[in-house]
Amino acid sequence: MPKIDAIPDKFAAGYIDRLDGRTAIAQDMRARWAAMTDDLGGEGSLSYSQRSLIERALWLEHWLHVQERALADGDYQAFDAGKWTQACNSLQGILKTLGIERRAKDVTSLQDYIKGRAAS
């Protein structure tokens, strides 16, 4: 599948993986993905549903940013207050579902690591 160089206007699952990694937007989205998954205890500890919600949250966050930039630039035709409000509410709901508190990553203690190495 060919790489894309922009976030799609409509959500499409897997869009982050399809972004061309050489582009600034791909690097930014992957950094945001890492930040959000790290805050939730690490990507390896997340369920499929959580990863799916994170992808949607990042798309909504980007869409809101585009809308806010249009408003700040005076492009009042491009800004849709109703859709912006719905997107904000949707993002808030997703973030509440995921939890906005940071969670510690489950890490093997040094003593357990040493015991495991000694046993093998």
PDB file of N, CA and C in Angstrom, residues 8-96:
ATOM      1  N   PRO A   8      -5.650  11.970   6.572  1.00  0.00           N
ATOM      2  CA  PRO A   8      -6.858  11.987   5.743  1.00  0.00           C
ATOM      3  C   PRO A   8      -7.928  12.913   6.321  1.00  0.00           C
ATOM      4  N   ASP A   9      -8.728  13.510   5.433  1.00  0.00           N
ATOM      5  CA  ASP A   9      -9.801  14.406   5.875  1.00  0.00           C
ATOM      6  C   ASP A   9     -10.872  13.660   6.660  1.00  0.00           C
ATOM      7  N   LYS A  10     -11.069  12.391   6.330  1.00  0.00           N
ATOM      8  CA  LYS A  10     -12.005  11.541   7.061  1.00  0.00           C
ATOM      9  C   LYS A  10     -11.199  10.426   7.701  1.00  0.00           C
ATOM     10  N   PHE A  11     -11.593  10.053   8.910  1.00  0.00           N
ATOM     11  CA  PHE A  11     -10.851   9.029   9.639  1.00  0.00           C
ATOM     12  C   PHE A  11     -10.808   7.732   8.848  1.00  0.00           C
ATOM     13  N   ALA A  12      -9.637   7.128   8.807  1.00  0.00           N
ATOM     14  CA  ALA A  12      -9.442   5.812   8.200  1.00  0.00           C
ATOM     15  C   ALA A  12      -8.484   5.037   9.099  1.00  0.00           C
ATOM     16  N   ALA A  13      -8.945   3.920   9.622  1.00  0.00           N
ATOM     17  CA  ALA A  13      -8.113   3.127  10.529  1.00  0.00           C
ATOM     18  C   ALA A  13      -6.773   2.803   9.875  1.00  0.00           C
ATOM     19  N   GLY A  14      -5.719   2.893  10.653  1.00  0.00           N
ATOM     20  CA  GLY A  14      -4.382   2.584  10.164  1.00  0.00           C
ATOM     21  C   GLY A  14      -3.679   3.734   9.469  1.00  0.00           C
ATOM     22  N   TYR A  15      -4.271   4.934   9.522  1.00  0.00           N
ATOM     23  CA  TYR A  15      -3.677   6.068   8.795  1.00  0.00           C
ATOM     24  C   TYR A  15      -2.280   6.417   9.308  1.00  0.00           C
ATOM     25  N   ILE A  16      -2.022   6.229  10.580  1.00  0.00           N
ATOM     26  CA  ILE A  16      -0.708   6.586  11.128  1.00  0.00           C
ATOM     27  C   ILE A  16       0.378   5.699  10.519  1.00  0.00           C
ATOM     28  N   ASP A  17       0.094   4.415  10.403  1.00  0.00           N
ATOM     29  CA  ASP A  17       1.071   3.486   9.814  1.00  0.00           C
ATOM     30  C   ASP A  17       1.305   3.766   8.339  1.00  0.00           C
ATOM     31  N   ARG A  18       0.317   4.336   7.656  1.00  0.00           N
ATOM     32  CA  ARG A  18       0.453   4.612   6.223  1.00  0.00           C
ATOM     33  C   ARG A  18       1.133   5.950   5.935  1.00  0.00           C
ATOM     34  N   LEU A  19       1.358   6.762   6.969  1.00  0.00           N
ATOM     35  CA  LEU A  19       2.029   8.044   6.751  1.00  0.00           C
ATOM     36  C   LEU A  19       3.487   7.821   6.364  1.00  0.00           C
ATOM     37  N   ASP A  20       3.964   8.606   5.424  1.00  0.00           N
ATOM     38  CA  ASP A  20       5.365   8.561   5.002  1.00  0.00           C
ATOM     39  C   ASP A  20       6.218   9.085   6.155  1.00  0.00           C
ATOM     40  N   GLY A  21       7.035   8.219   6.725  1.00  0.00           N
ATOM     41  CA  GLY A  21       7.828   8.559   7.899  1.00  0.00           C
ATOM     42  C   GLY A  21       8.807   9.697   7.714  1.00  0.00           C
ATOM     43  N   ARG A  22       9.058  10.092   6.476  1.00  0.00           N
ATOM     44  CA  ARG A  22       9.983  11.202   6.218  1.00  0.00           C
ATOM     45  C   ARG A  22       9.318  12.559   6.411  1.00  0.00           C
ATOM     46  N   THR A  23       7.986  12.582   6.494  1.00  0.00           N
ATOM     47  CA  THR A  23       7.278  13.858   6.593  1.00  0.00           C
ATOM     48  C   THR A  23       7.179  14.319   8.044  1.00  0.00           C
ATOM     49  N   ALA A  24       7.082  15.627   8.213  1.00  0.00           N
ATOM     50  CA  ALA A  24       6.969  16.202   9.555  1.00  0.00           C
ATOM     51  C   ALA A  24       5.690  15.737  10.240  1.00  0.00           C
ATOM     52  N   ILE A  25       4.591  15.642   9.485  1.00  0.00           N
ATOM     53  CA  ILE A  25       3.321  15.240  10.100  1.00  0.00           C
ATOM     54  C   ILE A  25       3.398  13.800  10.598  1.00  0.00           C
ATOM     55  N   ALA A  26       4.074  12.930   9.859  1.00  0.00           N
ATOM     56  CA  ALA A  26       4.221  11.535  10.297  1.00  0.00           C
ATOM     57  C   ALA A  26       5.047  11.466  11.575  1.00  0.00           C
ATOM     58  N   GLN A  27       6.121  12.222  11.623  1.00  0.00           N
ATOM     59  CA  GLN A  27       6.976  12.218  12.808  1.00  0.00           C
ATOM     60  C   GLN A  27       6.223  12.777  14.009  1.00  0.00           C
ATOM     61  N   ASP A  28       5.430  13.831  13.785  1.00  0.00           N
ATOM     62  CA  ASP A  28       4.642  14.424  14.862  1.00  0.00           C
ATOM     63  C   ASP A  28       3.586  13.440  15.366  1.00  0.00           C
ATOM     64  N   MET A  29       2.869  12.797  14.452  1.00  0.00           N
ATOM     65  CA  MET A  29       1.820  11.861  14.859  1.00  0.00           C
ATOM     66  C   MET A  29       2.408  10.659  15.591  1.00  0.00           C
ATOM     67  N   ARG A  30       3.552  10.187  15.142  1.00  0.00           N
ATOM     68  CA  ARG A  30       4.179   9.041  15.817  1.00  0.00           C
ATOM     69  C   ARG A  30       4.696   9.437  17.203  1.00  0.00           C
ATOM     70  N   ALA A  31       5.163  10.672  17.339  1.00  0.00           N
ATOM     71  CA  ALA A  31       5.588  11.159  18.656  1.00  0.00           C
ATOM     72  C   ALA A  31       4.383  11.284  19.586  1.00  0.00           C
ATOM     73  N   ARG A  32       3.266  11.759  19.046  1.00  0.00           N
ATOM     74  CA  ARG A  32       2.044  11.863  19.858  1.00  0.00           C
ATOM     75  C   ARG A  32       1.542  10.478  20.254  1.00  0.00           C
ATOM     76  N   TRP A  33       1.609   9.528  19.298  1.00  0.00           N
ATOM     77  CA  TRP A  33       1.218   8.141  19.588  1.00  0.00           C
ATOM     78  C   TRP A  33       2.068   7.605  20.743  1.00  0.00           C
ATOM     79  N   ALA A  34       3.379   7.804  20.659  1.00  0.00           N
ATOM     80  CA  ALA A  34       4.284   7.312  21.700  1.00  0.00           C
ATOM     81  C   ALA A  34       3.983   7.974  23.041  1.00  0.00           C
ATOM     82  N   ALA A  35       3.733   9.276  23.031  1.00  0.00           N
ATOM     83  CA  ALA A  35       3.444   9.985  24.278  1.00  0.00           C
ATOM     84  C   ALA A  35       2.165   9.454  24.918  1.00  0.00           C
ATOM     85  N   MET A  36       1.131   9.261  24.104  1.00  0.00           N
ATOM     86  CA  MET A  36      -0.140   8.807  24.653  1.00  0.00           C
ATOM     87  C   MET A  36      -0.046   7.362  25.141  1.00  0.00           C
ATOM     88  N   THR A  37       0.595   6.496  24.366  1.00  0.00           N
ATOM     89  CA  THR A  37       0.703   5.100  24.803  1.00  0.00           C
ATOM     90  C   THR A  37       1.607   4.980  26.030  1.00  0.00           C
ATOM     91  N   ASP A  38       2.656   5.785  26.093  1.00  0.00           N
ATOM     92  CA  ASP A  38       3.518   5.776  27.280  1.00  0.00           C
ATOM     93  C   ASP A  38       2.747   6.226  28.512  1.00  0.00           C
ATOM     94  N   ASP A  39       1.902   7.248  28.352  1.00  0.00           N
ATOM     95  CA  ASP A  39       1.095   7.730  29.475  1.00  0.00           C
ATOM     96  C   ASP A  39       0.138   6.661  29.990  1.00  0.00           C
ATOM     97  N   LEU A  40      -0.236   5.729  29.111  1.00  0.00           N
ATOM     98  CA  LEU A  40      -1.183   4.678  29.491  1.00  0.00           C
ATOM     99  C   LEU A  40      -0.492   3.378  29.892  1.00  0.00           C
ATOM    100  N   GLY A  41       0.806   3.436  30.119  1.00  0.00           N
ATOM    101  CA  GLY A  41       1.524   2.271  30.617  1.00  0.00           C
ATOM    102  C   GLY A  41       2.331   1.526  29.580  1.00  0.00           C
ATOM    103  N   GLY A  42       2.420   2.061  28.375  1.00  0.00           N
ATOM    104  CA  GLY A  42       3.208   1.420  27.322  1.00  0.00           C
ATOM    105  C   GLY A  42       2.336   0.691  26.323  1.00  0.00           C
ATOM    106  N   GLU A  43       2.741   0.748  25.065  1.00  0.00           N
ATOM    107  CA  GLU A  43       1.945   0.159  23.987  1.00  0.00           C
ATOM    108  C   GLU A  43       1.692  -1.328  24.203  1.00  0.00           C
ATOM    109  N   GLY A  44       2.661  -2.034  24.744  1.00  0.00           N
ATOM    110  CA  GLY A  44       2.520  -3.469  24.946  1.00  0.00           C
ATOM    111  C   GLY A  44       1.447  -3.856  25.943  1.00  0.00           C
ATOM    112  N   SER A  45       1.068  -2.940  26.814  1.00  0.00           N
ATOM    113  CA  SER A  45       0.057  -3.253  27.824  1.00  0.00           C
ATOM    114  C   SER A  45      -1.350  -2.851  27.387  1.00  0.00           C
ATOM    115  N   LEU A  46      -1.483  -2.298  26.181  1.00  0.00           N
ATOM    116  CA  LEU A  46      -2.782  -1.800  25.728  1.00  0.00           C
ATOM    117  C   LEU A  46      -3.536  -2.845  24.919  1.00  0.00           C
ATOM    118  N   SER A  47      -4.844  -2.838  25.081  1.00  0.00           N
ATOM    119  CA  SER A  47      -5.694  -3.732  24.299  1.00  0.00           C
ATOM    120  C   SER A  47      -5.901  -3.158  22.901  1.00  0.00           C
ATOM    121  N   TYR A  48      -6.438  -3.977  22.012  1.00  0.00           N
ATOM    122  CA  TYR A  48      -6.773  -3.505  20.667  1.00  0.00           C
ATOM    123  C   TYR A  48      -7.717  -2.308  20.754  1.00  0.00           C
ATOM    124  N   SER A  49      -8.714  -2.398  21.629  1.00  0.00           N
ATOM    125  CA  SER A  49      -9.696  -1.318  21.760  1.00  0.00           C
ATOM    126  C   SER A  49      -9.039  -0.018  22.203  1.00  0.00           C
ATOM    127  N   GLN A  50      -8.114  -0.098  23.137  1.00  0.00           N
ATOM    128  CA  GLN A  50      -7.414   1.103  23.589  1.00  0.00           C
ATOM    129  C   GLN A  50      -6.584   1.706  22.461  1.00  0.00           C
ATOM    130  N   ARG A  51      -5.877   0.861  21.708  1.00  0.00           N
ATOM    131  CA  ARG A  51      -5.078   1.369  20.586  1.00  0.00           C
ATOM    132  C   ARG A  51      -5.976   2.009  19.528  1.00  0.00           C
ATOM    133  N   SER A  52      -7.136   1.423  19.303  1.00  0.00           N
ATOM    134  CA  SER A  52      -8.087   1.980  18.344  1.00  0.00           C
ATOM    135  C   SER A  52      -8.581   3.353  18.806  1.00  0.00           C
ATOM    136  N   LEU A  53      -8.883   3.476  20.086  1.00  0.00           N
ATOM    137  CA  LEU A  53      -9.331   4.765  20.625  1.00  0.00           C
ATOM    138  C   LEU A  53      -8.220   5.812  20.554  1.00  0.00           C
ATOM    139  N   ILE A  54      -6.988   5.404  20.799  1.00  0.00           N
ATOM    140  CA  ILE A  54      -5.861   6.340  20.715  1.00  0.00           C
ATOM    141  C   ILE A  54      -5.726   6.870  19.298  1.00  0.00           C
ATOM    142  N   GLU A  55      -5.825   5.990  18.316  1.00  0.00           N
ATOM    143  CA  GLU A  55      -5.722   6.426  16.920  1.00  0.00           C
ATOM    144  C   GLU A  55      -6.815   7.445  16.589  1.00  0.00           C
ATOM    145  N   ARG A  56      -8.019   7.208  17.084  1.00  0.00           N
ATOM    146  CA  ARG A  56      -9.124   8.135  16.845  1.00  0.00           C
ATOM    147  C   ARG A  56      -8.910   9.459  17.583  1.00  0.00           C
ATOM    148  N   ALA A  57      -8.422   9.372  18.807  1.00  0.00           N
ATOM    149  CA  ALA A  57      -8.159  10.592  19.578  1.00  0.00           C
ATOM    150  C   ALA A  57      -7.129  11.464  18.872  1.00  0.00           C
ATOM    151  N   LEU A  58      -6.087  10.849  18.338  1.00  0.00           N
ATOM    152  CA  LEU A  58      -5.055  11.622  17.644  1.00  0.00           C
ATOM    153  C   LEU A  58      -5.594  12.241  16.361  1.00  0.00           C
ATOM    154  N   TRP A  59      -6.470  11.519  15.646  1.00  0.00           N
ATOM    155  CA  TRP A  59      -7.071  12.082  14.437  1.00  0.00           C
ATOM    156  C   TRP A  59      -7.952  13.281  14.808  1.00  0.00           C
ATOM    157  N   LEU A  60      -8.778  13.128  15.847  1.00  0.00           N
ATOM    158  CA  LEU A  60      -9.640  14.233  16.280  1.00  0.00           C
ATOM    159  C   LEU A  60      -8.814  15.435  16.731  1.00  0.00           C
ATOM    160  N   GLU A  61      -7.753  15.181  17.462  1.00  0.00           N
ATOM    161  CA  GLU A  61      -6.880  16.262  17.925  1.00  0.00           C
ATOM    162  C   GLU A  61      -6.316  17.029  16.731  1.00  0.00           C
ATOM    163  N   HIS A  62      -5.880  16.302  15.711  1.00  0.00           N
ATOM    164  CA  HIS A  62      -5.359  16.945  14.502  1.00  0.00           C
ATOM    165  C   HIS A  62      -6.458  17.734  13.796  1.00  0.00           C
ATOM    166  N   TRP A  63      -7.643  17.137  13.643  1.00  0.00           N
ATOM    167  CA  TRP A  63      -8.757  17.812  12.970  1.00  0.00           C
ATOM    168  C   TRP A  63      -9.124  19.105  13.700  1.00  0.00           C
ATOM    169  N   LEU A  64      -9.170  19.047  15.027  1.00  0.00           N
ATOM    170  CA  LEU A  64      -9.473  20.246  15.814  1.00  0.00           C
ATOM    171  C   LEU A  64      -8.414  21.321  15.591  1.00  0.00           C
ATOM    172  N   HIS A  65      -7.164  20.910  15.535  1.00  0.00           N
ATOM    173  CA  HIS A  65      -6.072  21.860  15.297  1.00  0.00           C
ATOM    174  C   HIS A  65      -6.238  22.550  13.942  1.00  0.00           C
ATOM    175  N   VAL A  66      -6.593  21.782  12.923  1.00  0.00           N
ATOM    176  CA  VAL A  66      -6.799  22.353  11.582  1.00  0.00           C
ATOM    177  C   VAL A  66      -7.941  23.365  11.616  1.00  0.00           C
ATOM    178  N   GLN A  67      -9.026  23.025  12.293  1.00  0.00           N
ATOM    179  CA  GLN A  67     -10.165  23.939  12.396  1.00  0.00           C
ATOM    180  C   GLN A  67      -9.779  25.217  13.143  1.00  0.00           C
ATOM    181  N   GLU A  68      -9.055  25.066  14.233  1.00  0.00           N
ATOM    182  CA  GLU A  68      -8.651  26.226  15.030  1.00  0.00           C
ATOM    183  C   GLU A  68      -7.679  27.115  14.265  1.00  0.00           C
ATOM    184  N   ARG A  69      -6.805  26.500  13.471  1.00  0.00           N
ATOM    185  CA  ARG A  69      -5.877  27.277  12.651  1.00  0.00           C
ATOM    186  C   ARG A  69      -6.645  28.087  11.604  1.00  0.00           C
ATOM    187  N   ALA A  70      -7.666  27.478  10.997  1.00  0.00           N
ATOM    188  CA  ALA A  70      -8.482  28.188  10.011  1.00  0.00           C
ATOM    189  C   ALA A  70      -9.165  29.385  10.661  1.00  0.00           C
ATOM    190  N   LEU A  71      -9.689  29.201  11.846  1.00  0.00           N
ATOM    191  CA  LEU A  71     -10.345  30.298  12.555  1.00  0.00           C
ATOM    192  C   LEU A  71      -9.342  31.402  12.889  1.00  0.00           C
ATOM    193  N   ALA A  72      -8.168  31.026  13.373  1.00  0.00           N
ATOM    194  CA  ALA A  72      -7.139  32.010  13.717  1.00  0.00           C
ATOM    195  C   ALA A  72      -6.659  32.782  12.493  1.00  0.00           C
ATOM    196  N   ASP A  73      -6.658  32.112  11.329  1.00  0.00           N
ATOM    197  CA  ASP A  73      -6.231  32.761  10.087  1.00  0.00           C
ATOM    198  C   ASP A  73      -7.337  33.596   9.454  1.00  0.00           C
ATOM    199  N   GLY A  74      -8.503  33.621  10.093  1.00  0.00           N
ATOM    200  CA  GLY A  74      -9.613  34.413   9.566  1.00  0.00           C
ATOM    201  C   GLY A  74     -10.421  33.712   8.489  1.00  0.00           C
ATOM    202  N   ASP A  75     -10.212  32.422   8.303  1.00  0.00           N
ATOM    203  CA  ASP A  75     -10.958  31.653   7.302  1.00  0.00           C
ATOM    204  C   ASP A  75     -12.244  31.138   7.947  1.00  0.00           C
ATOM    205  N   TYR A  76     -13.188  32.052   8.127  1.00  0.00           N
ATOM    206  CA  TYR A  76     -14.419  31.728   8.836  1.00  0.00           C
ATOM    207  C   TYR A  76     -15.307  30.764   8.058  1.00  0.00           C
ATOM    208  N   GLN A  77     -15.121  30.674   6.751  1.00  0.00           N
ATOM    209  CA  GLN A  77     -15.897  29.734   5.938  1.00  0.00           C
ATOM    210  C   GLN A  77     -15.489  28.293   6.236  1.00  0.00           C
ATOM    211  N   ALA A  78     -14.217  28.071   6.524  1.00  0.00           N
ATOM    212  CA  ALA A  78     -13.717  26.713   6.766  1.00  0.00           C
ATOM    213  C   ALA A  78     -14.047  26.223   8.174  1.00  0.00           C
ATOM    214  N   PHE A  79     -14.229  27.155   9.110  1.00  0.00           N
ATOM    215  CA  PHE A  79     -14.489  26.769  10.501  1.00  0.00           C
ATOM    216  C   PHE A  79     -15.967  26.459  10.683  1.00  0.00           C
ATOM    217  N   ASP A  80     -16.250  25.290  11.239  1.00  0.00           N
ATOM    218  CA  ASP A  80     -17.623  24.865  11.506  1.00  0.00           C
ATOM    219  C   ASP A  80     -17.764  24.677  13.015  1.00  0.00           C
ATOM    220  N   ALA A  81     -18.418  25.634  13.673  1.00  0.00           N
ATOM    221  CA  ALA A  81     -18.522  25.616  15.132  1.00  0.00           C
ATOM    222  C   ALA A  81     -19.251  24.373  15.639  1.00  0.00           C
ATOM    223  N   GLY A  82     -20.266  23.937  14.921  1.00  0.00           N
ATOM    224  CA  GLY A  82     -21.010  22.750  15.339  1.00  0.00           C
ATOM    225  C   GLY A  82     -20.154  21.495  15.293  1.00  0.00           C
ATOM    226  N   LYS A  83     -19.448  21.306  14.184  1.00  0.00           N
ATOM    227  CA  LYS A  83     -18.569  20.134  14.062  1.00  0.00           C
ATOM    228  C   LYS A  83     -17.414  20.219  15.052  1.00  0.00           C
ATOM    229  N   TRP A  84     -16.915  21.441  15.267  1.00  0.00           N
ATOM    230  CA  TRP A  84     -15.823  21.628  16.220  1.00  0.00           C
ATOM    231  C   TRP A  84     -16.276  21.211  17.619  1.00  0.00           C
ATOM    232  N   THR A  85     -17.487  21.627  18.007  1.00  0.00           N
ATOM    233  CA  THR A  85     -18.026  21.275  19.321  1.00  0.00           C
ATOM    234  C   THR A  85     -18.208  19.767  19.448  1.00  0.00           C
ATOM    235  N   GLN A  86     -18.765  19.140  18.412  1.00  0.00           N
ATOM    236  CA  GLN A  86     -18.936  17.683  18.431  1.00  0.00           C
ATOM    237  C   GLN A  86     -17.589  16.973  18.551  1.00  0.00           C
ATOM    238  N   ALA A  87     -16.602  17.454  17.815  1.00  0.00           N
ATOM    239  CA  ALA A  87     -15.276  16.834  17.858  1.00  0.00           C
ATOM    240  C   ALA A  87     -14.650  16.987  19.243  1.00  0.00           C
ATOM    241  N   CYS A  88     -14.810  18.169  19.846  1.00  0.00           N
ATOM    242  CA  CYS A  88     -14.277  18.384  21.207  1.00  0.00           C
ATOM    243  C   CYS A  88     -14.930  17.422  22.193  1.00  0.00           C
ATOM    244  N   ASN A  89     -16.249  17.293  22.093  1.00  0.00           N
ATOM    245  CA  ASN A  89     -16.964  16.384  22.990  1.00  0.00           C
ATOM    246  C   ASN A  89     -16.549  14.934  22.755  1.00  0.00           C
ATOM    247  N   SER A  90     -16.363  14.567  21.503  1.00  0.00           N
ATOM    248  CA  SER A  90     -15.930  13.202  21.180  1.00  0.00           C
ATOM    249  C   SER A  90     -14.534  12.935  21.729  1.00  0.00           C
ATOM    250  N   LEU A  91     -13.627  13.884  21.536  1.00  0.00           N
ATOM    251  CA  LEU A  91     -12.265  13.732  22.047  1.00  0.00           C
ATOM    252  C   LEU A  91     -12.280  13.613  23.567  1.00  0.00           C
ATOM    253  N   GLN A  92     -13.077  14.450  24.209  1.00  0.00           N
ATOM    254  CA  GLN A  92     -13.176  14.394  25.666  1.00  0.00           C
ATOM    255  C   GLN A  92     -13.682  13.026  26.118  1.00  0.00           C
ATOM    256  N   GLY A  93     -14.679  12.491  25.428  1.00  0.00           N
ATOM    257  CA  GLY A  93     -15.206  11.174  25.781  1.00  0.00           C
ATOM    258  C   GLY A  93     -14.170  10.074  25.614  1.00  0.00           C
ATOM    259  N   ILE A  94     -13.422  10.126  24.520  1.00  0.00           N
ATOM    260  CA  ILE A  94     -12.377   9.120  24.289  1.00  0.00           C
ATOM    261  C   ILE A  94     -11.307   9.214  25.376  1.00  0.00           C
ATOM    262  N   LEU A  95     -10.883  10.439  25.685  1.00  0.00           N
ATOM    263  CA  LEU A  95      -9.842  10.613  26.700  1.00  0.00           C
ATOM    264  C   LEU A  95     -10.325  10.166  28.075  1.00  0.00           C
ATOM    265  N   LYS A  96     -11.605  10.408  28.384  1.00  0.00           N
ATOM    266  CA  LYS A  96     -12.150   9.932  29.663  1.00  0.00           C
ATOM    267  C   LYS A  96     -12.168   8.409  29.702  1.00  0.00           C
TER     268      LYS A  96
END
